[in-house]
């Protein structure tokens, strides 16, 4: 009983200690409902998934058959937003293509040009290092349908780079792996030439595997990579550490896992539904001279907040580097200018 209390009672405080949380499918209906009603700022547009009313497009081509491509394709097929037969997948790995074909029933192609033939939408889900001139030449040699769109999920790759594909209508997005169960969080932007209907179509595609947030300035996508894009990895590492600690205390691993996962889920729902500031919720868990206060003392001594923030800044800088942008931003750097704001020089020198 004591070990149970130590794990489940302190987790909400650890979660709320580091940052404000505003944010599966069948895990809980309440999570989906809460996610659909949460609020966002940063002059962005948010939306929730709507029930599909037929195939989204005649043909969707997917270049890349890795984890992120699967995370996007699977929920679209499962929700019947797009039939499997109307997906065409290409990957340099025959094994990866065969796996997607076997698991989901999609079509495959042996060349990029064949995959893109008369396609309405191209989902680009390859590694950034694959975006070579030779790679884009294969796009330029293809014959997509009129007004076809390119939708990229590649980290750190700006719209200007993606224009080398020859596509005029481009959407840049940053989803995350919970998209696999229809609970993704995707931040996206697009070229200015997309019409209202084309933006609505892009939003509908992205909505099919979770929640979306549109931003006018694509610089916010690099920032979101450090929050929602890579954020699941931070959460999983925290879960891993807590589960291991529970096992060290004496819990069987399956029981420690259940305690941690459901405490994470309940804490997130609680924060989203109450809409209270995380500090207020944390204080409600923390009794004077109690067990949670003792745990928080150690977290503060270990610079828990600072480690989380530094990790997010490091992720953001790496995203900028991958797009050949200046990564010299953030605390103790020479300059930092948030999108839409004036530059400031209040950071401390090294």
Short mmCIF file of C-alpha atoms in Angstrom, two decimals:
data_model
loop_
_atom_site.label_atom_id
_atom_site.label_comp_id
_atom_site.label_asym_id
_atom_site.label_seq_id
_atom_site.Cartn_x
_atom_site.Cartn_y
_atom_site.Cartn_z
CA UNK A 1 0.00 0.00 0.00
CA UNK A 2 2.83 2.39 0.85
CA UNK A 3 4.66 1.65 -2.41
CA UNK A 4 1.38 2.13 -4.33
CA UNK A 5 0.87 5.55 -2.76
CA UNK A 6 4.46 6.60 -3.49
CA UNK A 7 4.10 5.94 -7.22
CA UNK A 8 0.53 7.03 -7.95
CA UNK A 9 0.33 10.06 -5.65
CA UNK A 10 3.55 11.73 -6.75
CA UNK A 11 3.23 11.27 -10.52
CA UNK A 12 0.68 14.06 -11.08
CA UNK A 13 2.98 16.51 -9.34
CA UNK A 14 6.00 15.47 -11.40
CA UNK A 15 4.02 15.95 -14.58
CA UNK A 16 2.67 19.33 -13.56
CA UNK A 17 5.98 20.49 -12.17
CA UNK A 18 7.76 20.84 -15.48
CA UNK A 19 5.30 22.60 -17.80
CA UNK A 20 1.69 23.46 -18.57
CA UNK A 21 -0.11 20.52 -20.21
CA UNK A 22 -2.85 21.17 -22.78
CA UNK A 23 -2.23 18.26 -24.41
CA UNK A 24 -5.85 5.95 -26.38
CA UNK A 25 -8.52 5.86 -29.16
CA UNK A 26 -10.12 3.01 -27.26
CA UNK A 27 -8.09 3.82 -24.16
CA UNK A 28 -10.77 6.21 -22.98
CA UNK A 29 -13.55 8.23 -24.54
CA UNK A 30 -12.92 10.98 -22.01
CA UNK A 31 -9.40 11.57 -23.31
CA UNK A 32 -10.69 12.02 -26.85
CA UNK A 33 -13.45 14.35 -25.65
CA UNK A 34 -11.04 16.40 -23.54
CA UNK A 35 -8.54 16.65 -26.39
CA UNK A 36 -11.27 17.86 -28.72
CA UNK A 37 -12.23 20.71 -26.39
CA UNK A 38 -8.84 21.92 -25.12
CA UNK A 39 -7.61 25.39 -26.08
CA UNK A 40 -4.48 26.76 -27.68
CA UNK A 41 -2.94 30.19 -28.16
CA UNK A 42 -0.10 31.52 -30.44
CA UNK A 43 -2.56 32.92 -32.99
CA UNK A 44 -3.16 29.44 -34.33
CA UNK A 45 -6.17 27.58 -35.61
CA UNK A 46 -7.16 24.27 -34.08
CA UNK A 47 -9.68 21.68 -35.08
CA UNK A 48 -10.91 18.26 -34.18
CA UNK A 49 -11.46 15.16 -36.23
CA UNK A 50 -14.79 14.89 -38.04
CA UNK A 51 -16.43 11.65 -39.12
CA UNK A 52 -15.43 10.77 -42.71
CA UNK A 53 -18.12 11.05 -45.41
CA UNK A 54 -16.33 9.02 -48.09
CA UNK A 55 -12.81 8.69 -49.50
CA UNK A 56 -10.73 11.80 -48.97
CA UNK A 57 -9.09 11.54 -52.39
CA UNK A 58 -8.92 9.29 -55.44
CA UNK A 59 -5.29 8.51 -54.70
CA UNK A 60 -2.85 9.23 -51.90
CA UNK A 61 0.80 8.42 -52.48
CA UNK A 62 3.14 7.77 -49.57
CA UNK A 63 6.88 8.10 -50.06
CA UNK A 64 8.53 6.26 -47.19
CA UNK A 65 7.18 3.26 -45.30
CA UNK A 66 8.63 3.87 -41.87
CA UNK A 67 7.06 4.48 -38.48
CA UNK A 68 5.66 7.95 -39.19
CA UNK A 69 4.18 6.92 -42.55
CA UNK A 70 2.51 3.98 -40.82
CA UNK A 71 1.28 6.25 -38.03
CA UNK A 72 -0.53 8.37 -40.62
CA UNK A 73 -1.83 5.68 -42.96
CA UNK A 74 -3.15 3.22 -40.37
CA UNK A 75 -5.75 5.51 -38.71
CA UNK A 76 -6.97 6.83 -42.07
CA UNK A 77 -7.69 3.27 -43.18
CA UNK A 78 -9.10 2.19 -39.81
CA UNK A 79 -11.46 5.19 -39.64
CA UNK A 80 -12.49 4.55 -43.28
CA UNK A 81 -11.40 8.05 -44.22
CA UNK A 82 -9.45 6.54 -47.14
CA UNK A 83 -9.68 2.95 -48.49
CA UNK A 84 -6.44 0.97 -48.40
CA UNK A 85 -6.74 0.30 -52.14
CA UNK A 86 -6.45 4.04 -52.79
CA UNK A 87 -3.07 4.34 -51.10
CA UNK A 88 0.11 3.75 -53.06
CA UNK A 89 3.38 3.35 -51.14
CA UNK A 90 6.99 3.56 -52.26
CA UNK A 91 10.09 2.90 -50.19
CA UNK A 92 13.66 1.99 -51.11
CA UNK A 93 13.21 -1.03 -48.84
CA UNK A 94 11.12 -3.79 -50.44
CA UNK A 95 10.74 -5.33 -46.99
CA UNK A 96 9.18 -2.14 -45.58
CA UNK A 97 6.76 -1.89 -48.51
CA UNK A 98 5.77 -5.52 -48.27
CA UNK A 99 5.12 -5.12 -44.56
CA UNK A 100 2.77 -2.18 -45.14
CA UNK A 101 1.04 -4.04 -47.95
CA UNK A 102 0.62 -7.15 -45.82
CA UNK A 103 -0.59 -5.25 -42.73
CA UNK A 104 -2.93 -2.72 -44.34
CA UNK A 105 -3.64 -3.82 -47.93
CA UNK A 106 -2.14 -0.76 -49.62
CA UNK A 107 -0.79 -0.71 -53.16
CA UNK A 108 2.97 -0.45 -53.75
CA UNK A 109 5.19 0.82 -56.56
CA UNK A 110 8.75 0.14 -57.63
CA UNK A 111 9.55 3.76 -58.52
CA UNK A 112 8.64 7.19 -57.21
CA UNK A 113 7.37 8.27 -60.63
CA UNK A 114 5.01 5.28 -60.79
CA UNK A 115 3.81 5.90 -57.25
CA UNK A 116 3.05 9.55 -58.00
CA UNK A 117 1.24 8.91 -61.28
CA UNK A 118 -2.11 10.77 -61.19
CA UNK A 119 -1.93 11.15 -57.42
CA UNK A 120 -3.92 13.83 -55.62
CA UNK A 121 -1.77 13.98 -52.51
CA UNK A 122 1.79 12.96 -51.71
CA UNK A 123 2.72 12.24 -48.11
CA UNK A 124 6.48 12.67 -47.85
CA UNK A 125 7.82 10.67 -44.90
CA UNK A 126 11.51 10.01 -45.51
CA UNK A 127 14.67 10.94 -43.60
CA UNK A 128 15.89 14.53 -44.14
CA UNK A 129 19.21 13.26 -45.54
CA UNK A 130 17.33 11.57 -48.38
CA UNK A 131 16.23 14.93 -49.83
CA UNK A 132 18.97 15.09 -52.45
CA UNK A 133 18.79 16.67 -55.93
CA UNK A 134 18.57 13.14 -57.40
CA UNK A 135 15.62 12.37 -55.12
CA UNK A 136 13.71 15.47 -56.19
CA UNK A 137 14.45 14.79 -59.87
CA UNK A 138 12.25 11.71 -59.60
CA UNK A 139 9.40 13.95 -58.42
CA UNK A 140 9.91 16.34 -61.30
CA UNK A 141 9.71 13.43 -63.74
CA UNK A 142 6.35 12.27 -62.37
CA UNK A 143 2.84 13.05 -63.62
CA UNK A 144 0.60 13.78 -60.62
CA UNK A 145 -3.00 14.87 -60.98
CA UNK A 146 -3.80 18.51 -61.59
CA UNK A 147 -3.36 20.67 -58.46
CA UNK A 148 -1.88 17.80 -56.46
CA UNK A 149 -0.49 18.65 -53.01
CA UNK A 150 2.67 17.60 -51.25
CA UNK A 151 2.36 17.01 -47.49
CA UNK A 152 5.66 16.66 -45.65
CA UNK A 153 6.17 15.22 -42.17
CA UNK A 154 9.96 15.58 -42.31
CA UNK A 155 11.52 17.29 -39.30
CA UNK A 156 13.48 20.48 -39.87
CA UNK A 157 12.66 20.75 -43.58
CA UNK A 158 11.28 24.17 -44.57
CA UNK A 159 8.80 24.86 -47.34
CA UNK A 160 11.54 26.44 -49.46
CA UNK A 161 13.44 23.14 -49.52
CA UNK A 162 10.32 21.15 -50.39
CA UNK A 163 9.69 23.35 -53.43
CA UNK A 164 12.56 21.52 -55.12
CA UNK A 165 10.06 18.71 -55.65
CA UNK A 166 8.37 20.73 -58.37
CA UNK A 167 5.08 20.77 -56.46
CA UNK A 168 3.52 24.21 -56.12
CA UNK A 169 1.06 23.37 -53.33
CA UNK A 170 2.92 22.24 -50.24
CA UNK A 171 1.93 21.52 -46.65
CA UNK A 172 4.60 21.21 -43.97
CA UNK A 173 3.54 19.38 -40.83
CA UNK A 174 4.93 17.94 -37.60
CA UNK A 175 2.79 15.06 -36.29
CA UNK A 176 3.78 12.65 -33.55
CA UNK A 177 3.64 8.90 -33.04
CA UNK A 178 0.34 8.83 -31.04
CA UNK A 179 -1.18 9.40 -34.49
CA UNK A 180 -0.94 5.61 -34.76
CA UNK A 181 -3.96 5.28 -32.44
CA UNK A 182 -5.73 8.38 -33.76
CA UNK A 183 -4.48 10.57 -30.91
CA UNK A 184 -1.77 12.51 -32.72
CA UNK A 185 -0.99 16.20 -32.28
CA UNK A 186 -0.01 17.83 -35.56
CA UNK A 187 1.16 21.38 -36.13
CA UNK A 188 1.10 22.48 -39.76
CA UNK A 189 1.55 25.33 -42.20
CA UNK A 190 1.42 25.67 -45.97
CA UNK A 191 2.41 27.74 -48.98
CA UNK A 192 0.30 30.84 -49.50
CA UNK A 193 -1.14 29.62 -52.81
CA UNK A 194 -3.40 26.99 -51.25
CA UNK A 195 -7.06 27.91 -51.60
CA UNK A 196 -9.51 27.74 -48.73
CA UNK A 197 -10.82 24.41 -50.02
CA UNK A 198 -7.30 23.00 -50.37
CA UNK A 199 -6.44 24.03 -46.82
CA UNK A 200 -9.64 22.40 -45.63
CA UNK A 201 -8.64 19.20 -47.42
CA UNK A 202 -5.17 19.24 -45.84
CA UNK A 203 -6.77 19.80 -42.44
CA UNK A 204 -9.18 16.92 -43.00
CA UNK A 205 -6.31 14.56 -43.86
CA UNK A 206 -4.39 15.58 -40.75
CA UNK A 207 -7.53 15.41 -38.60
CA UNK A 208 -8.01 11.78 -39.53
CA UNK A 209 -5.26 10.74 -37.10
CA UNK A 210 -5.70 13.23 -34.27
CA UNK A 211 -5.78 16.90 -33.40
CA UNK A 212 -4.34 19.70 -35.52
CA UNK A 213 -3.07 23.21 -35.05
CA UNK A 214 -2.50 25.53 -38.02
CA UNK A 215 0.19 28.23 -37.79
CA UNK A 216 0.79 31.03 -40.30
CA UNK A 217 4.51 31.19 -39.53
CA UNK A 218 6.27 27.88 -40.20
CA UNK A 219 8.90 28.82 -37.60
CA UNK A 220 6.39 27.56 -35.04
CA UNK A 221 6.71 24.09 -36.58
CA UNK A 222 10.37 23.92 -35.57
CA UNK A 223 9.31 24.97 -32.09
CA UNK A 224 6.51 22.42 -31.96
CA UNK A 225 8.99 19.68 -32.82
CA UNK A 226 10.46 20.19 -29.34
CA UNK A 227 7.03 20.00 -27.67
CA UNK A 228 4.58 17.73 -29.44
CA UNK A 229 6.85 16.19 -32.07
CA UNK A 230 9.53 14.78 -29.78
CA UNK A 231 7.46 15.17 -26.60
CA UNK A 232 6.24 11.56 -26.51
CA UNK A 233 9.86 10.43 -26.07
CA UNK A 234 10.20 12.60 -22.95
CA UNK A 235 7.02 11.11 -21.53
CA UNK A 236 8.13 7.57 -22.32
CA UNK A 237 11.47 8.13 -20.65
CA UNK A 238 9.72 9.47 -17.53
CA UNK A 239 7.42 6.43 -17.57
CA UNK A 240 10.40 4.12 -17.96
CA UNK A 241 12.24 5.66 -15.02
CA UNK A 242 9.17 5.52 -12.78
CA UNK A 243 8.35 1.95 -13.71
CA UNK A 244 11.93 0.88 -13.00
CA UNK A 245 11.80 2.65 -9.63
CA UNK A 246 8.56 0.85 -8.81
CA UNK A 247 10.17 -2.49 -9.67
CA UNK A 248 13.18 -1.56 -7.52
CA UNK A 249 10.80 -0.92 -4.61
CA UNK A 250 9.23 -4.36 -5.03
CA UNK A 251 6.32 -4.12 -7.47
CA UNK A 252 6.04 -6.69 -10.27
CA UNK A 253 6.78 -4.88 -13.55
CA UNK A 254 3.26 -5.26 -14.92
CA UNK A 255 1.75 -3.71 -11.80
CA UNK A 256 4.26 -0.85 -11.76
CA UNK A 257 3.49 -0.23 -15.44
CA UNK A 258 -0.27 -0.11 -14.78
CA UNK A 259 0.23 2.34 -11.90
CA UNK A 260 2.40 4.69 -13.95
CA UNK A 261 0.38 4.63 -17.19
CA UNK A 262 -2.97 5.20 -15.53
CA UNK A 263 -1.60 7.89 -13.26
CA UNK A 264 -0.20 9.65 -16.35
CA UNK A 265 -3.54 9.34 -18.13
CA UNK A 266 -5.60 10.49 -15.15
CA UNK A 267 -3.30 13.44 -14.46
CA UNK A 268 -3.52 14.59 -18.08
CA UNK A 269 -7.31 14.34 -18.13
CA UNK A 270 -7.51 16.15 -14.81
CA UNK A 271 -5.36 19.03 -16.04
CA UNK A 272 -7.24 19.33 -19.33
CA UNK A 273 -10.72 19.23 -17.83
CA UNK A 274 -10.08 21.55 -14.89
CA UNK A 275 -8.10 24.02 -17.04
CA UNK A 276 -6.28 25.08 -13.89
CA UNK A 277 -2.67 26.24 -13.99
CA UNK A 278 -0.32 23.28 -13.37
CA UNK A 279 1.14 24.99 -10.31
CA UNK A 280 -2.32 25.10 -8.70
CA UNK A 281 -2.90 21.42 -9.40
CA UNK A 282 0.54 20.54 -8.10
CA UNK A 283 -0.09 22.41 -4.87
CA UNK A 284 -3.30 20.46 -4.34
CA UNK A 285 -1.27 17.25 -4.30
CA UNK A 286 1.43 18.62 -2.01
CA UNK A 287 0.80 18.49 1.74
CA UNK A 288 3.19 20.29 4.11
CA UNK A 289 6.04 17.99 5.14
CA UNK A 290 4.39 15.15 3.24
CA UNK A 291 5.57 12.46 0.85
CA UNK A 292 4.99 14.53 -2.30
CA UNK A 293 6.82 17.52 -0.80
CA UNK A 294 9.81 15.27 -0.13
CA UNK A 295 9.76 14.03 -3.72
CA UNK A 296 9.52 17.56 -5.10
CA UNK A 297 12.47 18.63 -2.97
CA UNK A 298 14.61 16.03 -4.74
CA UNK A 299 13.25 17.00 -8.18
CA UNK A 300 14.11 20.66 -7.56
CA UNK A 301 17.59 19.75 -6.30
CA UNK A 302 18.07 17.68 -9.44
CA UNK A 303 17.05 20.66 -11.60
CA UNK A 304 14.10 18.77 -13.04
CA UNK A 305 12.57 21.87 -14.64
CA UNK A 306 15.88 23.00 -16.10
CA UNK A 307 16.65 19.60 -17.60
CA UNK A 308 13.24 19.47 -19.31
CA UNK A 309 13.59 23.01 -20.68
CA UNK A 310 17.18 22.46 -21.83
CA UNK A 311 16.13 19.26 -23.61
CA UNK A 312 13.38 21.11 -25.45
CA UNK A 313 15.71 23.94 -26.47
CA UNK A 314 18.25 21.36 -27.72
CA UNK A 315 15.52 19.71 -29.80
CA UNK A 316 14.43 23.06 -31.25
CA UNK A 317 18.01 23.98 -32.15
CA UNK A 318 18.56 20.65 -33.86
CA UNK A 319 15.39 21.17 -35.90
CA UNK A 320 16.76 24.53 -37.01
CA UNK A 321 20.12 22.97 -37.90
CA UNK A 322 18.43 20.31 -40.01
CA UNK A 323 16.76 23.07 -42.03
CA UNK A 324 20.07 24.95 -42.44
CA UNK A 325 18.80 27.74 -40.20
CA UNK A 326 20.68 29.54 -37.46
CA UNK A 327 20.40 27.39 -34.29
CA UNK A 328 21.93 30.07 -32.07
CA UNK A 329 18.71 30.72 -30.15
CA UNK A 330 17.50 30.42 -26.60
CA UNK A 331 18.96 31.01 -23.15
CA UNK A 332 22.63 31.97 -23.04
CA UNK A 333 22.77 32.29 -26.82
CA UNK A 334 23.59 35.48 -28.71
CA UNK A 335 20.06 36.17 -29.84
CA UNK A 336 16.54 34.83 -29.88
CA UNK A 337 13.60 36.28 -31.79
CA UNK A 338 10.22 34.56 -31.40
CA UNK A 339 8.14 34.65 -34.61
CA UNK A 340 6.23 37.92 -34.89
CA UNK A 341 8.13 39.58 -32.03
CA UNK A 342 10.89 42.12 -31.89
CA UNK A 343 14.40 40.80 -31.15
CA UNK A 344 15.58 41.09 -27.59
CA UNK A 345 19.00 40.84 -26.03
CA UNK A 346 18.12 39.99 -22.46
CA UNK A 347 19.91 36.62 -22.45
CA UNK A 348 22.98 36.28 -20.31
CA UNK A 349 26.35 35.91 -22.05
CA UNK A 350 28.23 32.61 -21.85
#
